[in-house]
């Protein structure tokens, strides 16, 4: 089953909002070892947090990611690199340019593929942790063009979810968060009758993917679908 190793670059411990730490306990989350049917190595990046990745992407943090990744590739046999937050999409091209192994920074890399497989008359829905922070550059770095049909739905206006930004030391009511995520998916679906699939930008959302499929009846792509795809490509995972 296992023949390679994929490294997941994580935020620095002690700087993760309490609610996100609760979500990390769920299988399917990008920082939960039980999410992976193949070998992974988690690597913290000093200074990586909600401010330096999501709100104000930092070149200093990018340089640290590159340096740490090069060392793991050279000394630990790592044959693919990912990150634990989809907003690292903004660093995709530079990471891929600097490193000698495949890099997949964000589930957003799947948007062009999904556009092609559902057809030009359908729209891809993107659910993100924060719509305002998801810029045109994030999308462009992942190959998403203005010609593609997509629509973005953010979670930042939901009260419980927004604690990530407003009250980072306060715990989530997990049932409320689940209902907020499903409400966002339902709203996205009902507001866009041409919707053909959903891509979850946020790496904390995959544990809810099955619930979203049930709620909307649509295919859902996320960090996990991308990770398995890359793992198959580099031989870290086999299905036969």
mmCIF file of C-alpha atoms in Angstrom:
data_model
loop_
_atom_site.group_PDB
_atom_site.id
_atom_site.type_symbol
_atom_site.label_atom_id
_atom_site.label_comp_id
_atom_site.label_asym_id
_atom_site.label_seq_id
_atom_site.Cartn_x
_atom_site.Cartn_y
_atom_site.Cartn_z
ATOM 1 C CA UNK A 1 0.000 0.000 0.000
ATOM 2 C CA UNK A 2 2.766 2.465 0.933
ATOM 3 C CA UNK A 3 5.852 3.310 -1.061
ATOM 4 C CA UNK A 4 6.652 6.991 -0.661
ATOM 5 C CA UNK A 5 6.300 9.918 1.679
ATOM 6 C CA UNK A 6 4.387 13.181 1.391
ATOM 7 C CA UNK A 7 5.215 16.125 3.652
ATOM 8 C CA UNK A 8 2.471 18.416 4.967
ATOM 9 C CA UNK A 9 3.682 21.890 5.994
ATOM 10 C CA UNK A 10 1.747 22.998 9.095
ATOM 11 C CA UNK A 11 1.116 26.188 11.013
ATOM 12 C CA UNK A 12 3.288 26.730 14.085
ATOM 13 C CA UNK A 13 1.922 25.155 17.276
ATOM 14 C CA UNK A 14 0.441 27.635 19.721
ATOM 15 C CA UNK A 15 -0.863 29.917 16.974
ATOM 16 C CA UNK A 16 -3.824 27.853 15.748
ATOM 17 C CA UNK A 17 -7.278 29.172 16.750
ATOM 18 C CA UNK A 18 -9.071 26.973 19.283
ATOM 19 C CA UNK A 19 -11.889 26.154 16.869
ATOM 20 C CA UNK A 20 -9.468 24.948 14.222
ATOM 21 C CA UNK A 21 -7.727 22.772 16.800
ATOM 22 C CA UNK A 22 -11.097 21.116 17.464
ATOM 23 C CA UNK A 23 -11.554 20.526 13.738
ATOM 24 C CA UNK A 24 -8.075 18.989 13.561
ATOM 25 C CA UNK A 25 -9.365 16.147 15.733
ATOM 26 C CA UNK A 26 -11.708 15.023 12.938
ATOM 27 C CA UNK A 27 -10.611 12.359 10.474
ATOM 28 C CA UNK A 28 -10.403 14.026 7.097
ATOM 29 C CA UNK A 29 -8.724 17.168 8.380
ATOM 30 C CA UNK A 30 -5.383 17.887 6.695
ATOM 31 C CA UNK A 31 -3.475 17.795 9.997
ATOM 32 C CA UNK A 32 -4.960 14.530 11.273
ATOM 33 C CA UNK A 33 -2.708 11.536 10.620
ATOM 34 C CA UNK A 34 -5.745 9.247 10.372
ATOM 35 C CA UNK A 35 -6.875 11.135 7.252
ATOM 36 C CA UNK A 36 -4.230 9.483 5.099
ATOM 37 C CA UNK A 37 -4.045 5.945 3.657
ATOM 38 C CA UNK A 38 -0.348 6.579 2.935
ATOM 39 C CA UNK A 39 2.743 7.838 4.756
ATOM 40 C CA UNK A 40 2.875 11.534 5.574
ATOM 41 C CA UNK A 41 5.286 13.699 7.513
ATOM 42 C CA UNK A 42 3.967 16.758 9.315
ATOM 43 C CA UNK A 43 6.392 19.666 9.465
ATOM 44 C CA UNK A 44 5.679 22.867 11.374
ATOM 45 C CA UNK A 45 6.812 26.128 9.824
ATOM 46 C CA UNK A 46 7.932 28.742 12.323
ATOM 47 C CA UNK A 47 5.782 31.857 12.100
ATOM 48 C CA UNK A 48 3.088 30.256 9.921
ATOM 49 C CA UNK A 49 -0.320 31.247 11.282
ATOM 50 C CA UNK A 50 -3.635 32.810 10.334
ATOM 51 C CA UNK A 51 -2.018 36.255 9.997
ATOM 52 C CA UNK A 52 1.009 35.286 7.862
ATOM 53 C CA UNK A 53 -0.818 32.807 5.608
ATOM 54 C CA UNK A 54 -4.476 33.773 5.331
ATOM 55 C CA UNK A 55 -4.748 37.475 6.132
ATOM 56 C CA UNK A 56 -1.351 38.839 5.057
ATOM 57 C CA UNK A 57 0.670 36.229 3.120
ATOM 58 C CA UNK A 58 4.330 36.554 4.070
ATOM 59 C CA UNK A 59 7.324 36.186 1.767
ATOM 60 C CA UNK A 60 9.417 35.356 4.839
ATOM 61 C CA UNK A 61 7.182 32.365 5.581
ATOM 62 C CA UNK A 62 7.303 31.286 1.945
ATOM 63 C CA UNK A 63 11.110 31.318 2.066
ATOM 64 C CA UNK A 64 11.032 29.174 5.202
ATOM 65 C CA UNK A 65 8.693 26.713 3.489
ATOM 66 C CA UNK A 66 11.114 26.440 0.576
ATOM 67 C CA UNK A 67 14.180 25.953 2.773
ATOM 68 C CA UNK A 68 12.520 23.343 5.018
ATOM 69 C CA UNK A 69 11.096 21.488 2.024
ATOM 70 C CA UNK A 70 14.457 21.338 0.245
ATOM 71 C CA UNK A 71 16.021 19.813 3.355
ATOM 72 C CA UNK A 72 13.290 17.171 3.667
ATOM 73 C CA UNK A 73 13.552 16.278 -0.014
ATOM 74 C CA UNK A 74 17.315 15.896 0.264
ATOM 75 C CA UNK A 75 17.572 14.120 3.608
ATOM 76 C CA UNK A 76 14.272 12.340 4.248
ATOM 77 C CA UNK A 77 13.136 10.966 0.911
ATOM 78 C CA UNK A 78 10.054 13.170 0.694
ATOM 79 C CA UNK A 79 8.622 12.907 -2.831
ATOM 80 C CA UNK A 80 5.767 15.429 -2.694
ATOM 81 C CA UNK A 81 5.014 18.558 -0.657
ATOM 82 C CA UNK A 82 1.688 19.928 0.480
ATOM 83 C CA UNK A 83 0.450 22.465 3.012
ATOM 84 C CA UNK A 84 -2.200 22.337 5.713
ATOM 85 C CA UNK A 85 -4.091 25.465 4.582
ATOM 86 C CA UNK A 86 -5.649 26.104 1.174
ATOM 87 C CA UNK A 87 -4.665 29.769 1.270
ATOM 88 C CA UNK A 88 -1.099 28.685 0.585
ATOM 89 C CA UNK A 89 -2.396 28.627 -2.987
ATOM 90 C CA UNK A 90 -0.898 32.088 -3.255
ATOM 91 C CA UNK A 91 2.556 30.444 -3.035
ATOM 92 C CA UNK A 92 1.834 27.580 -5.463
ATOM 93 C CA UNK A 93 3.864 28.687 -8.466
ATOM 94 C CA UNK A 94 6.916 29.761 -6.523
ATOM 95 C CA UNK A 95 6.928 26.596 -4.408
ATOM 96 C CA UNK A 96 6.613 24.434 -7.515
ATOM 97 C CA UNK A 97 9.381 26.385 -9.236
ATOM 98 C CA UNK A 98 11.811 26.111 -6.329
ATOM 99 C CA UNK A 99 11.261 22.466 -5.383
ATOM 100 C CA UNK A 100 12.190 19.314 -7.271
ATOM 101 C CA UNK A 101 9.115 17.273 -6.282
ATOM 102 C CA UNK A 102 5.405 17.853 -6.983
ATOM 103 C CA UNK A 103 3.770 20.560 -4.862
ATOM 104 C CA UNK A 104 0.044 20.765 -4.166
ATOM 105 C CA UNK A 105 -0.702 23.731 -1.954
ATOM 106 C CA UNK A 106 -4.485 23.888 -2.235
ATOM 107 C CA UNK A 107 -7.611 22.010 -3.249
ATOM 108 C CA UNK A 108 -8.150 24.934 -5.651
ATOM 109 C CA UNK A 109 -5.760 23.192 -8.046
ATOM 110 C CA UNK A 110 -8.710 20.927 -8.865
ATOM 111 C CA UNK A 111 -10.985 23.727 -10.083
ATOM 112 C CA UNK A 112 -9.745 23.654 -13.719
ATOM 113 C CA UNK A 113 -10.090 19.871 -13.805
ATOM 114 C CA UNK A 114 -13.579 19.961 -12.310
ATOM 115 C CA UNK A 115 -14.635 22.653 -14.797
ATOM 116 C CA UNK A 116 -13.609 20.308 -17.589
ATOM 117 C CA UNK A 117 -15.286 17.198 -16.229
ATOM 118 C CA UNK A 118 -18.675 18.814 -15.530
ATOM 119 C CA UNK A 119 -18.861 20.716 -18.834
ATOM 120 C CA UNK A 120 -18.813 24.345 -19.917
ATOM 121 C CA UNK A 121 -22.501 24.922 -19.155
ATOM 122 C CA UNK A 122 -22.057 24.039 -15.469
ATOM 123 C CA UNK A 123 -20.525 26.042 -12.626
ATOM 124 C CA UNK A 124 -18.046 24.989 -9.951
ATOM 125 C CA UNK A 125 -18.910 26.178 -6.467
ATOM 126 C CA UNK A 126 -15.968 27.006 -4.179
ATOM 127 C CA UNK A 127 -16.517 27.058 -0.416
ATOM 128 C CA UNK A 128 -13.807 28.995 1.399
ATOM 129 C CA UNK A 129 -12.986 29.929 4.985
ATOM 130 C CA UNK A 130 -12.971 33.616 4.083
ATOM 131 C CA UNK A 131 -14.176 34.978 0.740
ATOM 132 C CA UNK A 132 -12.519 38.379 1.126
ATOM 133 C CA UNK A 133 -9.120 36.758 1.666
ATOM 134 C CA UNK A 134 -9.467 34.509 -1.384
ATOM 135 C CA UNK A 135 -8.039 36.827 -4.028
ATOM 136 C CA UNK A 136 -7.740 36.615 -7.775
ATOM 137 C CA UNK A 137 -4.060 35.783 -7.272
ATOM 138 C CA UNK A 138 -4.864 32.704 -5.189
ATOM 139 C CA UNK A 139 -7.056 31.404 -7.994
ATOM 140 C CA UNK A 140 -4.640 32.335 -10.770
ATOM 141 C CA UNK A 141 -1.765 30.563 -9.009
ATOM 142 C CA UNK A 142 -3.838 27.386 -9.257
ATOM 143 C CA UNK A 143 -4.659 27.808 -12.936
ATOM 144 C CA UNK A 144 -8.163 29.220 -12.487
ATOM 145 C CA UNK A 145 -8.946 31.697 -15.274
ATOM 146 C CA UNK A 146 -11.689 34.275 -15.806
ATOM 147 C CA UNK A 147 -13.109 32.116 -18.599
ATOM 148 C CA UNK A 148 -13.959 29.326 -16.164
ATOM 149 C CA UNK A 149 -17.401 29.181 -14.603
ATOM 150 C CA UNK A 150 -17.059 29.304 -10.835
ATOM 151 C CA UNK A 151 -18.728 30.984 -7.871
ATOM 152 C CA UNK A 152 -17.279 31.503 -4.375
ATOM 153 C CA UNK A 153 -19.116 31.127 -1.066
ATOM 154 C CA UNK A 154 -17.364 32.238 2.131
ATOM 155 C CA UNK A 155 -17.998 31.126 5.706
ATOM 156 C CA UNK A 156 -16.782 34.317 7.387
ATOM 157 C CA UNK A 157 -20.288 35.701 8.005
ATOM 158 C CA UNK A 158 -21.424 32.672 9.992
ATOM 159 C CA UNK A 159 -21.306 33.489 13.707
ATOM 160 C CA UNK A 160 -19.711 30.323 15.071
ATOM 161 C CA UNK A 161 -17.215 29.916 12.238
ATOM 162 C CA UNK A 162 -16.175 33.569 12.476
ATOM 163 C CA UNK A 163 -14.745 32.918 15.960
ATOM 164 C CA UNK A 164 -11.604 31.842 14.078
ATOM 165 C CA UNK A 165 -11.060 35.532 13.339
ATOM 166 C CA UNK A 166 -12.912 37.339 16.155
ATOM 167 C CA UNK A 167 -12.416 35.051 19.177
ATOM 168 C CA UNK A 168 -9.544 32.675 18.346
ATOM 169 C CA UNK A 169 -9.225 31.475 21.968
ATOM 170 C CA UNK A 170 -12.876 30.438 22.185
ATOM 171 C CA UNK A 171 -14.038 26.900 21.443
ATOM 172 C CA UNK A 172 -16.515 26.044 18.712
ATOM 173 C CA UNK A 173 -19.908 24.528 19.264
ATOM 174 C CA UNK A 174 -19.145 21.775 16.768
ATOM 175 C CA UNK A 175 -22.762 20.974 15.951
ATOM 176 C CA UNK A 176 -23.413 24.640 15.153
ATOM 177 C CA UNK A 177 -20.322 24.790 12.941
ATOM 178 C CA UNK A 178 -21.466 21.695 11.072
ATOM 179 C CA UNK A 179 -24.886 23.256 10.481
ATOM 180 C CA UNK A 180 -23.287 26.506 9.298
ATOM 181 C CA UNK A 181 -21.137 24.636 6.776
ATOM 182 C CA UNK A 182 -24.152 22.715 5.480
ATOM 183 C CA UNK A 183 -26.188 25.919 5.288
ATOM 184 C CA UNK A 184 -23.440 27.520 3.184
ATOM 185 C CA UNK A 185 -23.448 24.545 0.821
ATOM 186 C CA UNK A 186 -27.240 24.577 0.591
ATOM 187 C CA UNK A 187 -27.268 28.327 -0.078
ATOM 188 C CA UNK A 188 -24.605 27.921 -2.765
ATOM 189 C CA UNK A 189 -26.616 25.160 -4.423
ATOM 190 C CA UNK A 190 -29.982 26.925 -4.261
ATOM 191 C CA UNK A 191 -28.550 30.255 -5.483
ATOM 192 C CA UNK A 192 -26.831 28.666 -8.489
ATOM 193 C CA UNK A 193 -29.107 26.202 -10.322
ATOM 194 C CA UNK A 194 -26.349 25.550 -12.861
ATOM 195 C CA UNK A 195 -23.983 24.292 -10.152
ATOM 196 C CA UNK A 196 -22.351 21.031 -11.207
ATOM 197 C CA UNK A 197 -19.807 20.344 -8.432
ATOM 198 C CA UNK A 198 -18.271 21.823 -5.295
ATOM 199 C CA UNK A 199 -14.604 22.314 -4.372
ATOM 200 C CA UNK A 200 -13.779 22.858 -0.696
ATOM 201 C CA UNK A 201 -10.876 25.303 -0.463
ATOM 202 C CA UNK A 202 -10.494 25.005 3.289
ATOM 203 C CA UNK A 203 -8.587 21.975 4.570
ATOM 204 C CA UNK A 204 -10.812 21.914 7.673
ATOM 205 C CA UNK A 205 -13.901 21.121 5.596
ATOM 206 C CA UNK A 206 -13.227 17.596 4.216
ATOM 207 C CA UNK A 207 -14.716 15.923 7.325
ATOM 208 C CA UNK A 208 -18.036 17.434 6.223
ATOM 209 C CA UNK A 209 -17.761 16.497 2.538
ATOM 210 C CA UNK A 210 -20.137 13.534 2.760
ATOM 211 C CA UNK A 211 -22.749 15.664 4.513
ATOM 212 C CA UNK A 212 -22.422 18.267 1.732
ATOM 213 C CA UNK A 213 -22.863 15.563 -0.904
ATOM 214 C CA UNK A 214 -26.020 14.394 0.838
ATOM 215 C CA UNK A 215 -27.314 17.959 1.191
ATOM 216 C CA UNK A 216 -26.737 18.961 -2.437
ATOM 217 C CA UNK A 217 -26.526 15.719 -4.414
ATOM 218 C CA UNK A 218 -23.380 17.078 -6.075
ATOM 219 C CA UNK A 219 -19.854 15.686 -6.338
ATOM 220 C CA UNK A 220 -17.520 17.320 -3.827
ATOM 221 C CA UNK A 221 -13.769 17.666 -4.272
ATOM 222 C CA UNK A 222 -11.438 18.661 -1.451
ATOM 223 C CA UNK A 223 -7.900 18.450 -0.093
ATOM 224 C CA UNK A 224 -8.227 14.699 0.382
ATOM 225 C CA UNK A 225 -9.235 13.960 -3.199
ATOM 226 C CA UNK A 226 -6.227 15.967 -4.369
ATOM 227 C CA UNK A 227 -3.853 14.328 -1.875
ATOM 228 C CA UNK A 228 -4.851 10.821 -2.956
ATOM 229 C CA UNK A 229 -4.464 11.804 -6.613
ATOM 230 C CA UNK A 230 -0.910 13.051 -6.023
ATOM 231 C CA UNK A 231 -0.066 10.088 -3.792
ATOM 232 C CA UNK A 232 -1.058 7.741 -6.603
ATOM 233 C CA UNK A 233 1.094 9.725 -9.009
ATOM 234 C CA UNK A 234 4.238 9.540 -6.908
ATOM 235 C CA UNK A 235 3.724 5.934 -5.843
ATOM 236 C CA UNK A 236 2.956 6.670 -2.203
ATOM 237 C CA UNK A 237 -0.405 4.916 -2.546
ATOM 238 C CA UNK A 238 -1.667 2.079 -4.692
ATOM 239 C CA UNK A 239 -5.171 0.773 -5.372
ATOM 240 C CA UNK A 240 -4.133 -2.486 -7.015
#
